[in-house]
C-alpha cells in the first residue's frame, strides 16, 4: 500500500450527520433515477416477480479526492485518443496482422475479424463510423520508489464498445453537488468539498448528443418505401442496469426527438431484417408491439455483444454479421470494436513500440503523442524478443515480480495474477513457453491510499478504495475505403467522465459486480 | 352504476403491446422519481432494513377520460375558491360560532380552536397567511335520472392542509405524455389520447413557487443575531410517500435557492425553539446534523398534523401551539386549517345557506358565486330545522335513501354509510335524535362508468374505476386583525391538478391505501 498523498478524508461524521447524509442520498437518488434493479440476492424473484422494485445504484457517499492536474490531463487528451481509435479502426492491414498473430490463442478476435472480412467481401454500404463513447480508463499512479514524483494518470484499458454508466455518472456528480448544497458535508479545514472542487459532468447530454449526431448523419430512409427512423440499443437480457441506458434514451427523445428501442442481442435475427432486394441494405426493426409500423434503424448502440461469453452459438455470430452488413451506423463497427481489444493496448504500450507514432504522426504533434504515451503503463509480451525474455525473467523471479500484474491476452480470458502470485503461476504452465504467449506482464499501477463509503444493496460499507477515472469521447468519421486508412473526422469531442470506485481489498470487479460504486471527483491540488 | 358517457376505452392491447407499455411505465417512473417506498406487506423490513428500495408509485397505465368542460370549469374557479378560504379563515366570529356548535361532538375541532384562542390572547406576530395548496376535490357527476344532462363537477371535499401528490401528479401527466410519444398507446378511432387531449400539469413547479413566495414574503431574519433561513416540512414518520414531498423540496432548492428541512410532527418540540427574549418570536430549527448552525424557519409546510389520530398526547397539542405562536408563515395557520373542515363544507353546501354569498359578495360577481355553488352536492343536517326533518325522513326510508351517503360530522370520524345501508344504521343509533347530529346526509355523486388499469405494488389490476379531480391553489394574504375579516390578497393562482383514480368496488380509500392510483386526464368533449 502506498501512503496517502491526500489530507485526512472523508471527514468523520457524528451519527446524526451520518443519518442526514444517508437519508438524503437514499431519497435524492430515487427522486432522480440514480437507480438499478436490485439483484436477486437482495430481493428474490418470489417477492418481486414483475421486477418492479428499484434501489439506489451503487454510489459513494462522498466524492473521492482526485488530483486536479491528472483530471485535466485526462480530459485534455481525449480528442487525440478518439483520433487514435479512428486511425487504428481504419487500418485494416495492420489490424489483420494483429489478428493473425492472435488467431491461435483467441477465437473471439478471429471471429470478429471474420465478420468484417465477410462484409468487406460483399461490400460495406455504410462509410460513417461512429464511436459515441469510447471510454478511456485511468488510475492515478504515484511511483512508490520516488516520494517526490507528481501523481500521474496511467491507462488501465480503453473500451470502444458498451462503455457503461454514462447515464448514471452525471447523476452521481449532481448527487454530490446536491449534498454539498444542503450542507450534508460538514465543513473541513482546509475546505475540500466546494463548488470549485466538484466539476460539472455532462455525460448524459453529451453522449446522447453523440448518438443523435450519428442518427442525423444517417440521412433519410434508404428503404424503397420511406420508413420512420429510430436508433436501436442492443442490450443484455435481463439487464439490472437499464436505467443507465434509459437515461440516454430519454435524453435522445426529449432533447433530440430521436426515438429509441431496446432489443436483446439474442433477439436480433428474429426482430430485424434487411430487405433482400435493397442494395442499400437498410436495417428494418419491427417492434413486437407495433407489427404494422416497422422502423429503419439509423444507429446501432451496442450495450451487449462485447464479451466472448455472449457469443455462445452460431446464431450469435450470424446476428452480429447481420447487423454489420446493414446500413445502420454501428456504434461501434467491428473494426472499431477490434481497435479497443486488449491486444491492441498491449502492442501500443510495449515500450519500444513504433505504432503510436505511426498512427498519430500525421495529425498530432510530437508533444501530444508524448502525452498519450505517458499515460501508458509499460506492457511486455512473454516471447522470444529481447523485451519478452526480460519480462519472463521478471515473471519467474519471486523477488522481482513485486510491482507487476500478469494478464491473459484473450478478451474475457479470466482473472489477472498479481505480484508474488505470478512466479508460481508461470511455473504451473509447465515448460512449454508457447503457453506464455497467452499472457502479458504489466507494471502494476499504484494508486494513492484513499478512503470512502460505498452504498450498495441497501448497505453502507466504508474502507480503503481505489478509483478508476474514465473519460467518454464521441467521434464520428467517414472511412474512405478506397485508400488504406484514409478518413475524415466529422465530429470529435470529450463527453464527460466517470469515476468508478471499488474496495481496495477486491483486486478485480466493476461496479455491477462486487463491492464497487459510481463516484465523482473532488479535485485537489497535490 | 351509471352507463358510460364515454367511448370504449382504454383500447384493448395485444400481449406484446401490453408488455411494451408495462415495461416503459416501470422504467420511466423509476428514471423520473415517480416512486414510493414499498409497503411492509410488499417488502418486509427483514429484507430491506435500511428502507432503500423503491417502487413505482401507484399509477394508472392510461390517462382517464375526463370531460373537457368539467376540467376547464374546475380550473377556472380555483382562484375564487382560494378567495373563499381566505374569507372564511379571516372571519373569526363566524368560525367561533361553528366551533361552538360542534364542541359537543368534535374535540379535535375544539382543540384546534383553543390553540388559535391561546395565540390570539398572546397576540399573533405573523399577519401573513399562506395556503399553498388547498386542494379542491371534485367528481364528475351525471344525474342518472336525466339522460340528456351535461356532466358537471361536484365537490367531494376541500383540503386546506397536507394536500398530497402534487409532487407526483405532474410526473404522472408527463409519464402518460411520454407513453404517447413512444407509441405505447395504440391508435384508436376516434383518436382519444393525443397531444391536445393531455393538458400540461405544472403542479410541482407551481406549488413550490407558492412556498417560495411565502418564504420571500417572510423577509429578513427576525432573530437578534441574523440566522440563515429555511422552510420546514412537518412530516409523518415513517413516510412512504416522501418522494412526493421531496420533489417539492428539490424544486425549492434548484429553482428558488430555498433550503428545506424535514421534521416529524412528533419531534417539533425537541428540535425547534422560540427565544424567550424575542418579541418577534422567530422559530429556530436546529438540525441534529448541524447543531452549531441553527436556522430560522420562514415557512411551515404541514404534511402531518392534519388527522385527529396524530394528536394522541398533550405534547402533540403543545407542539401545534408552539408552531402557531411563532413568526413562521404557516401553511396553513389554524384558522385556515379550520376553514377546510368537513363541517364548514357542510354549512356552505346546505341548500338554503346564505354563507357563500356572505363571504364572496364583496369580491365576486353573482355569476361567479353561482358557479361555485353549482359545484356543491346538496348537504343536509339531521336536525330540527325543516331541511333537517326532511333529511331524517329520507335517511330512515329504505326506498328514498338510494342516491345518498351519510357522513359523520367529525374529522377523521370513520367510514361513510352508503344508500340502502343508511336506514338500518340510523335505526342502530336508537331513538336519541341528538346522536343524529353527528352525521350529515349528502346527495351521492354519480360518476360515469370508466375503465382503467392500475399498477401498484408490482401488480397491474384492471377494472371499473372512479376518478376524483383535484385542483391545487396557492394563496398568500395579509390578515388585518384589527377589523373583522379584513384582508389583503397578495398572491392567488391555480397551481396544477391531480386526478386520483380508484377501483369502483372499493367505496373508500385513497391512493396511499387500497386499490387507488395517481392518474392524469385525457380530455374529451362529451
Tab-separated table of N, CA, C and O in Angstrom, chain B residues 74 78 81-82 85 131-138 155-166 169 201 203 207 301 336 340 345 468-474 493-500:
chain	number	residue	atom	x	y	z
B	74	UNK	N	-63.327	23.490	-13.421
B	74	UNK	CA	-62.656	23.277	-12.138
B	74	UNK	C	-61.430	24.181	-12.014
B	74	UNK	O	-61.171	24.768	-10.955
B	78	UNK	N	-60.822	28.095	-9.469
B	78	UNK	CA	-59.930	27.847	-8.333
B	78	UNK	C	-59.556	29.125	-7.590
B	78	UNK	O	-59.513	29.158	-6.362
B	81	UNK	N	-62.224	30.105	-5.325
B	81	UNK	CA	-62.217	29.208	-4.168
B	81	UNK	C	-61.119	29.615	-3.171
B	81	UNK	O	-61.325	29.617	-1.965
B	82	UNK	N	-59.946	29.945	-3.702
B	82	UNK	CA	-58.871	30.398	-2.809
B	82	UNK	C	-59.330	31.605	-1.995
B	82	UNK	O	-59.099	31.688	-0.787
B	85	UNK	N	-61.597	30.568	0.852
B	85	UNK	CA	-60.881	30.070	2.051
B	85	UNK	C	-60.332	31.222	2.869
B	85	UNK	O	-60.386	31.231	4.088
B	131	UNK	N	-51.600	29.728	2.035
B	131	UNK	CA	-52.264	28.463	1.829
B	131	UNK	C	-51.799	27.944	0.495
B	131	UNK	O	-52.534	27.933	-0.472
B	132	UNK	N	-50.515	27.591	0.463
B	132	UNK	CA	-50.005	26.965	-0.744
B	132	UNK	C	-50.636	25.596	-0.783
B	132	UNK	O	-50.391	24.787	0.103
B	133	UNK	N	-51.411	25.379	-1.738
B	133	UNK	CA	-52.102	24.147	-1.997
B	133	UNK	C	-53.253	23.772	-1.112
B	133	UNK	O	-53.263	22.722	-0.532
B	134	UNK	N	-54.285	24.593	-1.136
B	134	UNK	CA	-55.547	23.963	-0.849
B	134	UNK	C	-55.837	23.073	-2.062
B	134	UNK	O	-55.357	23.335	-3.171
B	135	UNK	N	-56.529	22.029	-1.857
B	135	UNK	CA	-56.868	21.149	-2.967
B	135	UNK	C	-58.378	20.985	-2.981
B	135	UNK	O	-58.965	20.540	-2.005
B	136	UNK	N	-58.966	21.383	-4.086
B	136	UNK	CA	-60.383	21.181	-4.303
B	136	UNK	C	-60.568	19.817	-4.936
B	136	UNK	O	-59.998	19.572	-5.999
B	137	UNK	N	-61.357	18.953	-4.323
B	137	UNK	CA	-61.595	17.632	-4.920
B	137	UNK	C	-62.986	17.554	-5.525
B	137	UNK	O	-63.969	17.848	-4.847
B	138	UNK	N	-63.027	17.165	-6.782
B	138	UNK	CA	-64.305	17.038	-7.476
B	138	UNK	C	-64.463	15.643	-8.055
B	138	UNK	O	-63.491	14.974	-8.372
B	155	UNK	N	-68.267	18.982	-5.853
B	155	UNK	CA	-67.212	18.996	-4.852
B	155	UNK	C	-67.313	17.789	-3.919
B	155	UNK	O	-68.395	17.495	-3.388
B	156	UNK	N	-66.230	17.101	-3.736
B	156	UNK	CA	-66.186	15.987	-2.791
B	156	UNK	C	-65.741	16.516	-1.433
B	156	UNK	O	-66.346	16.254	-0.405
B	157	UNK	N	-64.657	17.265	-1.443
B	157	UNK	CA	-64.206	17.895	-0.201
B	157	UNK	C	-63.211	18.975	-0.560
B	157	UNK	O	-62.733	19.051	-1.688
B	158	UNK	N	-62.917	19.849	0.390
B	158	UNK	CA	-61.772	20.715	0.157
B	158	UNK	C	-60.778	20.553	1.290
B	158	UNK	O	-61.136	20.335	2.437
B	159	UNK	N	-59.517	20.586	0.901
B	159	UNK	CA	-58.439	20.343	1.852
B	159	UNK	C	-57.606	21.601	1.952
B	159	UNK	O	-57.120	22.100	0.951
B	160	UNK	N	-57.450	22.093	3.161
B	160	UNK	CA	-56.571	23.254	3.314
B	160	UNK	C	-55.278	22.874	4.025
B	160	UNK	O	-54.464	23.727	4.328
B	161	UNK	N	-55.107	21.585	4.289
B	161	UNK	CA	-53.876	21.145	4.952
B	161	UNK	C	-53.409	19.835	4.337
B	161	UNK	O	-54.215	18.956	4.020
B	162	UNK	N	-52.100	19.749	4.125
B	162	UNK	CA	-51.440	18.499	3.770
B	162	UNK	C	-51.946	17.855	2.494
B	162	UNK	O	-51.915	16.644	2.349
B	163	UNK	N	-52.407	18.682	1.544
B	163	UNK	CA	-52.821	18.102	0.256
B	163	UNK	C	-51.625	17.419	-0.365
B	163	UNK	O	-50.594	18.046	-0.548
B	164	UNK	N	-51.765	16.179	-0.692
B	164	UNK	CA	-50.589	15.460	-1.161
B	164	UNK	C	-50.630	15.216	-2.662
B	164	UNK	O	-51.532	15.642	-3.359
B	165	UNK	N	-49.614	14.540	-3.145
B	165	UNK	CA	-49.465	14.075	-4.527
B	165	UNK	C	-49.150	15.166	-5.544
B	165	UNK	O	-48.995	14.872	-6.724
B	166	UNK	N	-49.014	16.417	-5.085
B	166	UNK	CA	-48.615	17.466	-6.027
B	166	UNK	C	-47.231	17.205	-6.616
B	166	UNK	O	-46.940	17.597	-7.743
B	169	UNK	N	-48.081	14.180	-9.168
B	169	UNK	CA	-49.114	14.356	-10.192
B	169	UNK	C	-48.552	14.878	-11.509
B	169	UNK	O	-48.875	14.363	-12.586
B	201	UNK	N	-49.358	19.944	-16.820
B	201	UNK	CA	-49.681	19.933	-15.392
B	201	UNK	C	-48.470	20.427	-14.602
B	201	UNK	O	-47.552	19.665	-14.317
B	203	UNK	N	-47.912	21.115	-11.531
B	203	UNK	CA	-48.123	21.089	-10.075
B	203	UNK	C	-46.832	21.259	-9.279
B	203	UNK	O	-46.802	22.002	-8.299
B	207	UNK	N	-46.629	24.673	-7.159
B	207	UNK	CA	-46.778	24.570	-5.698
B	207	UNK	C	-45.493	25.038	-5.013
B	207	UNK	O	-45.528	25.767	-4.016
B	301	UNK	N	-44.593	24.052	6.326
B	301	UNK	CA	-45.471	23.374	5.372
B	301	UNK	C	-45.906	22.057	6.016
B	301	UNK	O	-45.106	21.142	6.199
B	336	UNK	N	-56.936	28.710	8.884
B	336	UNK	CA	-57.100	28.165	7.527
B	336	UNK	C	-57.350	26.662	7.586
B	336	UNK	O	-58.154	26.120	6.813
B	340	UNK	N	-60.983	24.510	6.278
B	340	UNK	CA	-61.101	23.330	5.419
B	340	UNK	C	-61.804	22.168	6.089
B	340	UNK	O	-61.824	21.060	5.549
B	345	UNK	N	-67.669	22.773	5.082
B	345	UNK	CA	-68.190	22.338	3.788
B	345	UNK	C	-69.696	22.074	3.882
B	345	UNK	O	-70.478	22.464	3.020
B	468	UNK	N	-61.220	11.162	-9.194
B	468	UNK	CA	-61.503	12.349	-8.402
B	468	UNK	C	-60.492	13.404	-8.838
B	468	UNK	O	-59.290	13.176	-8.722
B	469	UNK	N	-60.990	14.522	-9.344
B	469	UNK	CA	-60.099	15.575	-9.821
B	469	UNK	C	-59.821	16.567	-8.701
B	469	UNK	O	-60.756	17.100	-8.099
B	470	UNK	N	-58.556	16.816	-8.449
B	470	UNK	CA	-58.196	17.864	-7.503
B	470	UNK	C	-57.550	19.017	-8.252
B	470	UNK	O	-56.832	18.800	-9.225
B	471	UNK	N	-57.827	20.227	-7.809
B	471	UNK	CA	-57.131	21.378	-8.371
B	471	UNK	C	-56.399	22.064	-7.225
B	471	UNK	O	-56.985	22.337	-6.173
B	472	UNK	N	-55.094	22.281	-7.410
B	472	UNK	CA	-54.304	22.938	-6.378
B	472	UNK	C	-54.416	24.448	-6.516
B	472	UNK	O	-54.589	24.971	-7.623
B	473	UNK	N	-54.298	25.115	-5.400
B	473	UNK	CA	-54.309	26.572	-5.436
B	473	UNK	C	-53.241	27.117	-4.508
B	473	UNK	O	-52.846	26.462	-3.540
B	474	UNK	N	-52.759	28.286	-4.822
B	474	UNK	CA	-51.814	28.976	-3.944
B	474	UNK	C	-52.417	30.330	-3.604
B	474	UNK	O	-52.916	31.021	-4.499
B	493	UNK	N	-53.258	32.011	-7.192
B	493	UNK	CA	-53.248	31.361	-8.503
B	493	UNK	C	-53.644	29.884	-8.412
B	493	UNK	O	-53.593	29.285	-7.338
B	494	UNK	N	-54.023	29.375	-9.542
B	494	UNK	CA	-54.307	27.945	-9.674
B	494	UNK	C	-52.972	27.256	-9.941
B	494	UNK	O	-52.150	27.790	-10.682
B	495	UNK	N	-52.754	26.094	-9.308
B	495	UNK	CA	-51.387	25.548	-9.283
B	495	UNK	C	-51.289	24.095	-9.748
B	495	UNK	O	-50.571	23.287	-9.156
B	496	UNK	N	-51.986	23.788	-10.831
B	496	UNK	CA	-51.902	22.416	-11.330
B	496	UNK	C	-53.021	21.563	-10.793
B	496	UNK	O	-53.861	22.020	-10.013
B	497	UNK	N	-53.020	20.307	-11.203
B	497	UNK	CA	-54.151	19.444	-10.842
B	497	UNK	C	-53.692	18.034	-10.524
B	497	UNK	O	-52.517	17.692	-10.692
B	498	UNK	N	-54.646	17.255	-10.070
B	498	UNK	CA	-54.378	15.867	-9.653
B	498	UNK	C	-55.604	15.044	-9.995
B	498	UNK	O	-56.723	15.438	-9.654
B	499	UNK	N	-55.403	13.937	-10.676
B	499	UNK	CA	-56.514	13.002	-10.844
B	499	UNK	C	-56.169	11.736	-10.069
B	499	UNK	O	-55.172	11.085	-10.338
B	500	UNK	N	-56.987	11.469	-9.049
B	500	UNK	CA	-56.810	10.235	-8.291
B	500	UNK	C	-57.872	9.249	-8.725
B	500	UNK	O	-59.050	9.602	-8.801
